[in-house]
C-alpha cells in the first residue's frame, strides 16, 4: 500500500517541457493554436488528423491513421500501437465533457480521444483540460476514454440533473464497466498504466445548496455514493485515481446574478464539500491496497486567476463569451482558462506516465 497521498495545493507555475528541436513519437506537432515544434524525430511523420491536431506517428503519413470522422462505427480490428499506450478513463460533467460515445470510434494511436473529432463537443466550443492533458501536456502516448456528460450529478436520485437523460456518475461508471473494464484488445489497460479521474460535484452543489437541512450531512451522503463508484472501479483493477474538487462557481456570472446571499451560501457549501472530498480520497487510499491518489485543487486554481485576472491575460473576472474573457459562458471557463487547468493537472501528474 502506498503511504502518501498526492494531495497537491495549486500553484500557478508553468509546466515546462524540455526544449527540443524535434517532437518525439506520439507528440503533437501541429494544429489550430499550436505554437510548439512542427518537425518529428526520425522514423516518424507529422500526420494531420484534423484542423486541431497533428501527431508524430511512426512510419509514413499513410500508416494506420483513421481517415473517417464517423462517431458510430467502432473499429473492427486492433490498431497498431495500442499495446504501447497508457490509458486514462475520465468521468465528470460539462467541465470535462467532449461528447465521447463508447460505441463509436475508440481511442487509438493517431486519434487518442476517439470520437468525436478533436477537440470534441465541449461546453465552450474549444479545447478543454482533458483534451490538452491527452495530447499537449502528456508524458506518453495516452488513450483517453472520456465518459463525462454535461449536466451530470453524482447520483440522479440524490440531486436530479437538468434533464432525466443526463448520465450521472453512476451511469458513466456503468458504461465503463460494460465495456472497457473488460480489457478488450482495443483497450488492454492494466492497474499500472491506467488513470481514473473524476471531476464532479458542480451540479450537485449548484442544484441543492439552497435546500434546507444539514449541508454537512448531505455532502457526506453525496460522497458515500461517489466513493461507492470509486470502489466499483477499484474492484475491476483501478489503482490510480485523480480527484478534482469543486471550483468557486459562486464567482461565476450565473451566481453573481443570484445576489451576494446566494453566492455566500454556495461558497460555504463548496468549502465543506471540498474538505470532505480530500479526506475521503486519503481514507480511500489508506483502506485499499496498492492505491495511489492525487488531488488537483481546482478551487485554489480558479481563485488565484479570478483574484488577478489581468495577470493571466483575461479582461476581468466576470465578463464572458468574448475573446479575452475568463468565462466562456455564464458558468463555464473559457478554453484559455482550460489551458491553465491542464497545466495544473500536468504538474500534479508530472512524475507519472500520464
GROMACS .gro file of C-alpha atoms in nm:
model
  354
    1UNK     CA    1   0.000   0.000   0.000
    2UNK     CA    2   0.130   0.345  -0.084
    3UNK     CA    3   0.154   0.551   0.228
    4UNK     CA    4   0.145   0.904   0.089
    5UNK     CA    5  -0.145   1.073  -0.084
    6UNK     CA    6  -0.054   1.306  -0.368
    7UNK     CA    7  -0.261   1.596  -0.233
    8UNK     CA    8  -0.115   1.897  -0.406
    9UNK     CA    9  -0.206   2.258  -0.342
   10UNK     CA   10  -0.229   2.455  -0.664
   11UNK     CA   11   0.044   2.696  -0.761
   12UNK     CA   12   0.036   2.874  -1.093
   13UNK     CA   13   0.375   2.763  -1.208
   14UNK     CA   14   0.410   2.690  -1.576
   15UNK     CA   15   0.450   2.323  -1.664
   16UNK     CA   16   0.752   2.343  -1.892
   17UNK     CA   17   0.868   2.077  -2.132
   18UNK     CA   18   1.236   2.037  -2.208
   19UNK     CA   19   1.306   2.228  -2.525
   20UNK     CA   20   1.370   2.009  -2.825
   21UNK     CA   21   1.432   2.071  -3.191
   22UNK     CA   22   1.205   1.783  -3.283
   23UNK     CA   23   0.893   1.633  -3.132
   24UNK     CA   24   0.914   1.274  -3.003
   25UNK     CA   25   0.695   0.987  -3.119
   26UNK     CA   26   0.323   1.036  -3.044
   27UNK     CA   27   0.368   1.405  -2.953
   28UNK     CA   28   0.161   1.684  -3.105
   29UNK     CA   29   0.329   1.864  -3.394
   30UNK     CA   30   0.063   2.095  -3.534
   31UNK     CA   31  -0.296   2.214  -3.537
   32UNK     CA   32  -0.500   2.526  -3.467
   33UNK     CA   33  -0.338   2.721  -3.187
   34UNK     CA   34  -0.028   2.501  -3.175
   35UNK     CA   35   0.290   2.705  -3.116
   36UNK     CA   36   0.538   2.423  -3.049
   37UNK     CA   37   0.776   2.234  -3.276
   38UNK     CA   38   0.636   2.105  -3.604
   39UNK     CA   39   0.904   1.852  -3.702
   40UNK     CA   40   0.925   1.498  -3.570
   41UNK     CA   41   1.211   1.268  -3.476
   42UNK     CA   42   1.348   1.031  -3.736
   43UNK     CA   43   1.119   0.741  -3.815
   44UNK     CA   44   0.801   0.937  -3.751
   45UNK     CA   45   0.589   1.169  -3.963
   46UNK     CA   46   0.389   1.472  -3.855
   47UNK     CA   47   0.047   1.350  -3.963
   48UNK     CA   48  -0.258   1.577  -3.984
   49UNK     CA   49  -0.558   1.418  -3.811
   50UNK     CA   50  -0.783   1.724  -3.829
   51UNK     CA   51  -0.756   2.103  -3.821
   52UNK     CA   52  -0.691   2.098  -3.447
   53UNK     CA   53  -0.439   1.819  -3.418
   54UNK     CA   54  -0.135   1.673  -3.592
   55UNK     CA   55   0.073   1.400  -3.429
   56UNK     CA   56   0.416   1.239  -3.475
   57UNK     CA   57   0.327   0.887  -3.588
   58UNK     CA   58   0.577   0.610  -3.664
   59UNK     CA   59   0.626   0.542  -4.031
   60UNK     CA   60   0.475   0.745  -4.311
   61UNK     CA   61   0.162   0.953  -4.321
   62UNK     CA   62  -0.014   0.658  -4.479
   63UNK     CA   63   0.023   0.445  -4.164
   64UNK     CA   64  -0.285   0.314  -3.982
   65UNK     CA   65  -0.441   0.652  -3.905
   66UNK     CA   66  -0.821   0.667  -3.909
   67UNK     CA   67  -0.946   0.867  -4.206
   68UNK     CA   68  -1.315   0.879  -4.110
   69UNK     CA   69  -1.480   1.115  -3.868
   70UNK     CA   70  -1.772   0.879  -3.804
   71UNK     CA   71  -1.878   0.854  -3.441
   72UNK     CA   72  -2.099   0.549  -3.487
   73UNK     CA   73  -1.869   0.280  -3.618
   74UNK     CA   74  -1.629   0.107  -3.384
   75UNK     CA   75  -1.300  -0.032  -3.520
   76UNK     CA   76  -1.316  -0.390  -3.643
   77UNK     CA   77  -0.951  -0.465  -3.568
   78UNK     CA   78  -0.696  -0.360  -3.309
   79UNK     CA   79  -0.500  -0.056  -3.433
   80UNK     CA   80  -0.122  -0.079  -3.427
   81UNK     CA   81   0.042   0.070  -3.119
   82UNK     CA   82  -0.247   0.023  -2.873
   83UNK     CA   83  -0.035  -0.222  -2.674
   84UNK     CA   84   0.225   0.054  -2.618
   85UNK     CA   85  -0.023   0.309  -2.483
   86UNK     CA   86  -0.118   0.423  -2.136
   87UNK     CA   87  -0.485   0.479  -2.058
   88UNK     CA   88  -0.698   0.749  -1.899
   89UNK     CA   89  -1.060   0.687  -1.800
   90UNK     CA   90  -1.234   1.015  -1.725
   91UNK     CA   91  -1.567   1.081  -1.553
   92UNK     CA   92  -1.744   1.408  -1.480
   93UNK     CA   93  -1.977   1.679  -1.608
   94UNK     CA   94  -1.971   1.965  -1.859
   95UNK     CA   95  -1.636   2.092  -1.728
   96UNK     CA   96  -1.484   1.775  -1.877
   97UNK     CA   97  -1.724   1.653  -2.148
   98UNK     CA   98  -1.620   1.604  -2.509
   99UNK     CA   99  -1.931   1.403  -2.609
  100UNK     CA  100  -1.741   1.075  -2.633
  101UNK     CA  101  -1.956   0.776  -2.731
  102UNK     CA  102  -1.809   0.442  -2.615
  103UNK     CA  103  -1.994   0.270  -2.902
  104UNK     CA  104  -1.822   0.483  -3.165
  105UNK     CA  105  -1.465   0.520  -3.288
  106UNK     CA  106  -1.246   0.426  -2.995
  107UNK     CA  107  -0.925   0.598  -2.882
  108UNK     CA  108  -0.621   0.472  -3.071
  109UNK     CA  109  -0.276   0.594  -3.177
  110UNK     CA  110  -0.326   0.891  -3.405
  111UNK     CA  111  -0.672   0.953  -3.260
  112UNK     CA  112  -0.614   0.937  -2.884
  113UNK     CA  113  -0.958   1.064  -2.779
  114UNK     CA  114  -1.156   0.856  -3.027
  115UNK     CA  115  -1.480   1.028  -3.116
  116UNK     CA  116  -1.594   1.294  -3.193
  117UNK     CA  117  -1.313   1.463  -3.387
  118UNK     CA  118  -1.072   1.657  -3.166
  119UNK     CA  119  -1.137   1.868  -2.963
  120UNK     CA  120  -1.483   1.719  -2.931
  121UNK     CA  121  -1.806   1.885  -2.824
  122UNK     CA  122  -1.709   2.090  -2.521
  123UNK     CA  123  -1.906   2.336  -2.309
  124UNK     CA  124  -1.737   2.640  -2.465
  125UNK     CA  125  -1.672   2.510  -2.815
  126UNK     CA  126  -1.292   2.482  -2.797
  127UNK     CA  127  -1.036   2.266  -2.625
  128UNK     CA  128  -1.077   2.174  -2.260
  129UNK     CA  129  -0.836   2.044  -2.000
  130UNK     CA  130  -0.875   1.672  -2.077
  131UNK     CA  131  -0.802   1.735  -2.447
  132UNK     CA  132  -0.482   1.918  -2.360
  133UNK     CA  133  -0.366   1.670  -2.097
  134UNK     CA  134  -0.410   1.392  -2.351
  135UNK     CA  135  -0.220   1.545  -2.644
  136UNK     CA  136  -0.022   1.851  -2.530
  137UNK     CA  137   0.086   1.816  -2.165
  138UNK     CA  138   0.109   1.437  -2.169
  139UNK     CA  139   0.416   1.236  -2.069
  140UNK     CA  140   0.347   0.944  -2.307
  141UNK     CA  141   0.102   0.813  -2.563
  142UNK     CA  142  -0.231   0.830  -2.376
  143UNK     CA  143  -0.561   0.688  -2.498
  144UNK     CA  144  -0.841   0.872  -2.318
  145UNK     CA  145  -1.192   0.734  -2.271
  146UNK     CA  146  -1.387   1.039  -2.158
  147UNK     CA  147  -1.724   0.931  -2.018
  148UNK     CA  148  -1.803   1.277  -1.873
  149UNK     CA  149  -2.152   1.402  -1.951
  150UNK     CA  150  -2.279   1.761  -1.947
  151UNK     CA  151  -2.513   1.833  -1.657
  152UNK     CA  152  -2.414   1.521  -1.466
  153UNK     CA  153  -2.465   1.477  -1.096
  154UNK     CA  154  -2.319   1.202  -0.881
  155UNK     CA  155  -2.646   1.021  -0.826
  156UNK     CA  156  -2.964   1.137  -1.000
  157UNK     CA  157  -3.177   1.008  -0.714
  158UNK     CA  158  -2.996   1.244  -0.476
  159UNK     CA  159  -2.972   1.552  -0.699
  160UNK     CA  160  -3.169   1.547  -1.021
  161UNK     CA  161  -2.988   1.674  -1.333
  162UNK     CA  162  -3.150   1.930  -1.560
  163UNK     CA  163  -3.286   1.652  -1.783
  164UNK     CA  164  -3.358   1.286  -1.700
  165UNK     CA  165  -3.149   1.172  -1.998
  166UNK     CA  166  -2.828   1.309  -1.843
  167UNK     CA  167  -2.583   1.034  -1.746
  168UNK     CA  168  -2.486   1.053  -1.378
  169UNK     CA  169  -2.153   0.940  -1.240
  170UNK     CA  170  -2.321   0.607  -1.167
  171UNK     CA  171  -2.432   0.580  -1.530
  172UNK     CA  172  -2.088   0.674  -1.658
  173UNK     CA  173  -1.916   0.414  -1.443
  174UNK     CA  174  -2.168   0.157  -1.563
  175UNK     CA  175  -2.076   0.243  -1.923
  176UNK     CA  176  -1.714   0.173  -1.838
  177UNK     CA  177  -1.798  -0.149  -1.653
  178UNK     CA  178  -1.997  -0.276  -1.951
  179UNK     CA  179  -1.716  -0.209  -2.198
  180UNK     CA  180  -1.355  -0.104  -2.141
  181UNK     CA  181  -1.348  -0.254  -1.789
  182UNK     CA  182  -1.335  -0.595  -1.956
  183UNK     CA  183  -0.995  -0.505  -2.105
  184UNK     CA  184  -1.076  -0.583  -2.469
  185UNK     CA  185  -0.796  -0.596  -2.725
  186UNK     CA  186  -0.874  -0.233  -2.815
  187UNK     CA  187  -0.813  -0.124  -2.453
  188UNK     CA  188  -0.560  -0.359  -2.289
  189UNK     CA  189  -0.519  -0.144  -1.978
  190UNK     CA  190  -0.361  -0.263  -1.657
  191UNK     CA  191  -0.367  -0.148  -1.296
  192UNK     CA  192  -0.028   0.014  -1.356
  193UNK     CA  193  -0.090   0.200  -1.683
  194UNK     CA  194  -0.446   0.330  -1.630
  195UNK     CA  195  -0.550   0.652  -1.459
  196UNK     CA  196  -0.908   0.715  -1.344
  197UNK     CA  197  -1.011   1.078  -1.296
  198UNK     CA  198  -1.331   1.231  -1.157
  199UNK     CA  199  -1.430   1.597  -1.170
  200UNK     CA  200  -1.787   1.618  -1.050
  201UNK     CA  201  -1.997   1.788  -0.784
  202UNK     CA  202  -2.055   2.124  -0.952
  203UNK     CA  203  -2.415   2.042  -1.038
  204UNK     CA  204  -2.475   1.850  -0.716
  205UNK     CA  205  -2.397   2.158  -0.510
  206UNK     CA  206  -2.528   2.418  -0.754
  207UNK     CA  207  -2.864   2.242  -0.772
  208UNK     CA  208  -2.902   2.186  -0.398
  209UNK     CA  209  -2.708   2.444  -0.193
  210UNK     CA  210  -3.030   2.635  -0.117
  211UNK     CA  211  -3.220   2.330   0.011
  212UNK     CA  212  -3.297   2.324   0.385
  213UNK     CA  213  -3.131   2.070   0.610
  214UNK     CA  214  -2.786   1.971   0.732
  215UNK     CA  215  -2.547   2.051   0.446
  216UNK     CA  216  -2.256   1.865   0.604
  217UNK     CA  217  -2.468   1.553   0.631
  218UNK     CA  218  -2.585   1.586   0.272
  219UNK     CA  219  -2.228   1.625   0.148
  220UNK     CA  220  -2.147   1.301   0.327
  221UNK     CA  221  -2.442   1.136   0.154
  222UNK     CA  222  -2.320   1.258  -0.185
  223UNK     CA  223  -1.968   1.136  -0.116
  224UNK     CA  224  -2.093   0.799   0.004
  225UNK     CA  225  -2.243   0.749  -0.340
  226UNK     CA  226  -1.936   0.898  -0.513
  227UNK     CA  227  -1.692   0.666  -0.340
  228UNK     CA  228  -1.922   0.372  -0.388
  229UNK     CA  229  -1.847   0.419  -0.759
  230UNK     CA  230  -1.476   0.456  -0.690
  231UNK     CA  231  -1.490   0.123  -0.507
  232UNK     CA  232  -1.656  -0.032  -0.814
  233UNK     CA  233  -1.363   0.087  -1.022
  234UNK     CA  234  -1.117  -0.049  -0.769
  235UNK     CA  235  -1.291  -0.386  -0.779
  236UNK     CA  236  -1.214  -0.425  -1.151
  237UNK     CA  237  -0.849  -0.325  -1.119
  238UNK     CA  238  -0.831   0.055  -1.099
  239UNK     CA  239  -0.549   0.167  -0.871
  240UNK     CA  240  -0.455   0.520  -0.984
  241UNK     CA  241  -0.708   0.794  -0.911
  242UNK     CA  242  -0.711   1.168  -0.979
  243UNK     CA  243  -0.976   1.358  -0.785
  244UNK     CA  244  -1.067   1.717  -0.873
  245UNK     CA  245  -1.265   1.927  -0.631
  246UNK     CA  246  -1.543   2.181  -0.697
  247UNK     CA  247  -1.426   2.521  -0.826
  248UNK     CA  248  -1.566   2.850  -0.692
  249UNK     CA  249  -1.875   2.855  -0.911
  250UNK     CA  250  -2.011   3.102  -0.657
  251UNK     CA  251  -1.799   3.353  -0.851
  252UNK     CA  252  -1.948   3.265  -1.190
  253UNK     CA  253  -2.158   3.524  -1.373
  254UNK     CA  254  -2.455   3.294  -1.324
  255UNK     CA  255  -2.424   3.309  -0.946
  256UNK     CA  256  -2.332   3.677  -0.938
  257UNK     CA  257  -2.676   3.731  -1.086
  258UNK     CA  258  -2.831   3.547  -0.791
  259UNK     CA  259  -2.700   3.801  -0.542
  260UNK     CA  260  -2.449   3.811  -0.258
  261UNK     CA  261  -2.651   3.597  -0.015
  262UNK     CA  262  -2.678   3.309  -0.262
  263UNK     CA  263  -2.310   3.340  -0.351
  264UNK     CA  264  -2.204   3.324   0.013
  265UNK     CA  265  -2.420   3.018   0.080
  266UNK     CA  266  -2.285   2.831  -0.222
  267UNK     CA  267  -1.928   2.924  -0.131
  268UNK     CA  268  -1.976   2.782   0.218
  269UNK     CA  269  -2.131   2.464   0.078
  270UNK     CA  270  -1.844   2.416  -0.168
  271UNK     CA  271  -1.581   2.464   0.104
  272UNK     CA  272  -1.739   2.199   0.327
  273UNK     CA  273  -1.776   1.952   0.041
  274UNK     CA  274  -1.419   2.001  -0.082
  275UNK     CA  275  -1.277   1.943   0.266
  276UNK     CA  276  -1.468   1.617   0.290
  277UNK     CA  277  -1.360   1.510  -0.060
  278UNK     CA  278  -0.991   1.549   0.031
  279UNK     CA  279  -1.043   1.344   0.347
  280UNK     CA  280  -1.230   1.073   0.157
  281UNK     CA  281  -0.952   1.048  -0.103
  282UNK     CA  282  -0.695   0.997   0.174
  283UNK     CA  283  -0.913   0.741   0.352
  284UNK     CA  284  -0.978   0.550   0.030
  285UNK     CA  285  -0.607   0.518  -0.039
  286UNK     CA  286  -0.537   0.404   0.317
  287UNK     CA  287  -0.811   0.141   0.304
  288UNK     CA  288  -0.729  -0.016  -0.034
  289UNK     CA  289  -0.401  -0.194  -0.114
  290UNK     CA  290  -0.194  -0.059  -0.400
  291UNK     CA  291  -0.393   0.261  -0.450
  292UNK     CA  292  -0.229   0.591  -0.541
  293UNK     CA  293  -0.436   0.909  -0.536
  294UNK     CA  294  -0.379   1.265  -0.648
  295UNK     CA  295  -0.599   1.566  -0.580
  296UNK     CA  296  -0.590   1.871  -0.804
  297UNK     CA  297  -0.730   2.172  -0.622
  298UNK     CA  298  -0.938   2.343  -0.890
  299UNK     CA  299  -1.088   2.574  -0.631
  300UNK     CA  300  -0.749   2.724  -0.549
  301UNK     CA  301  -0.658   2.743  -0.919
  302UNK     CA  302  -0.972   2.935  -1.011
  303UNK     CA  303  -0.936   3.162  -0.709
  304UNK     CA  304  -0.579   3.254  -0.798
  305UNK     CA  305  -0.675   3.356  -1.151
  306UNK     CA  306  -1.002   3.527  -1.057
  307UNK     CA  307  -0.826   3.733  -0.791
  308UNK     CA  308  -0.586   3.875  -1.053
  309UNK     CA  309  -0.732   3.801  -1.397
  310UNK     CA  310  -0.527   4.054  -1.595
  311UNK     CA  311  -0.207   3.885  -1.481
  312UNK     CA  312  -0.320   3.579  -1.677
  313UNK     CA  313  -0.434   3.765  -1.985
  314UNK     CA  314  -0.802   3.798  -1.905
  315UNK     CA  315  -1.007   4.117  -1.927
  316UNK     CA  316  -1.161   4.079  -1.582
  317UNK     CA  317  -1.317   3.819  -1.350
  318UNK     CA  318  -1.678   3.848  -1.462
  319UNK     CA  319  -1.710   3.903  -1.838
  320UNK     CA  320  -1.794   3.608  -2.059
  321UNK     CA  321  -1.834   3.494  -2.416
  322UNK     CA  322  -1.577   3.714  -2.589
  323UNK     CA  323  -1.203   3.684  -2.665
  324UNK     CA  324  -1.003   3.770  -2.356
  325UNK     CA  325  -1.280   3.673  -2.115
  326UNK     CA  326  -1.212   3.425  -1.837
  327UNK     CA  327  -1.562   3.280  -1.867
  328UNK     CA  328  -1.668   3.114  -2.192
  329UNK     CA  329  -2.030   3.149  -2.086
  330UNK     CA  330  -2.204   3.234  -1.760
  331UNK     CA  331  -2.092   2.914  -1.585
  332UNK     CA  332  -1.803   2.758  -1.776
  333UNK     CA  333  -1.445   2.885  -1.804
  334UNK     CA  334  -1.306   2.959  -2.149
  335UNK     CA  335  -1.067   2.738  -2.342
  336UNK     CA  336  -0.787   2.978  -2.246
  337UNK     CA  337  -0.864   2.906  -1.882
  338UNK     CA  338  -0.879   2.534  -1.955
  339UNK     CA  339  -0.521   2.556  -2.078
  340UNK     CA  340  -0.423   2.681  -1.731
  341UNK     CA  341  -0.615   2.395  -1.569
  342UNK     CA  342  -0.447   2.143  -1.798
  343UNK     CA  343  -0.105   2.273  -1.692
  344UNK     CA  344  -0.205   2.244  -1.327
  345UNK     CA  345  -0.317   1.884  -1.369
  346UNK     CA  346   0.000   1.806  -1.566
  347UNK     CA  347   0.210   1.947  -1.283
  348UNK     CA  348   0.034   1.719  -1.033
  349UNK     CA  349   0.095   1.418  -1.261
  350UNK     CA  350   0.443   1.523  -1.374
  351UNK     CA  351   0.622   1.223  -1.221
  352UNK     CA  352   0.381   0.969  -1.368
  353UNK     CA  353   0.341   0.811  -1.711
  354UNK     CA  354   0.048   1.041  -1.775
   0.00000   0.00000   0.00000
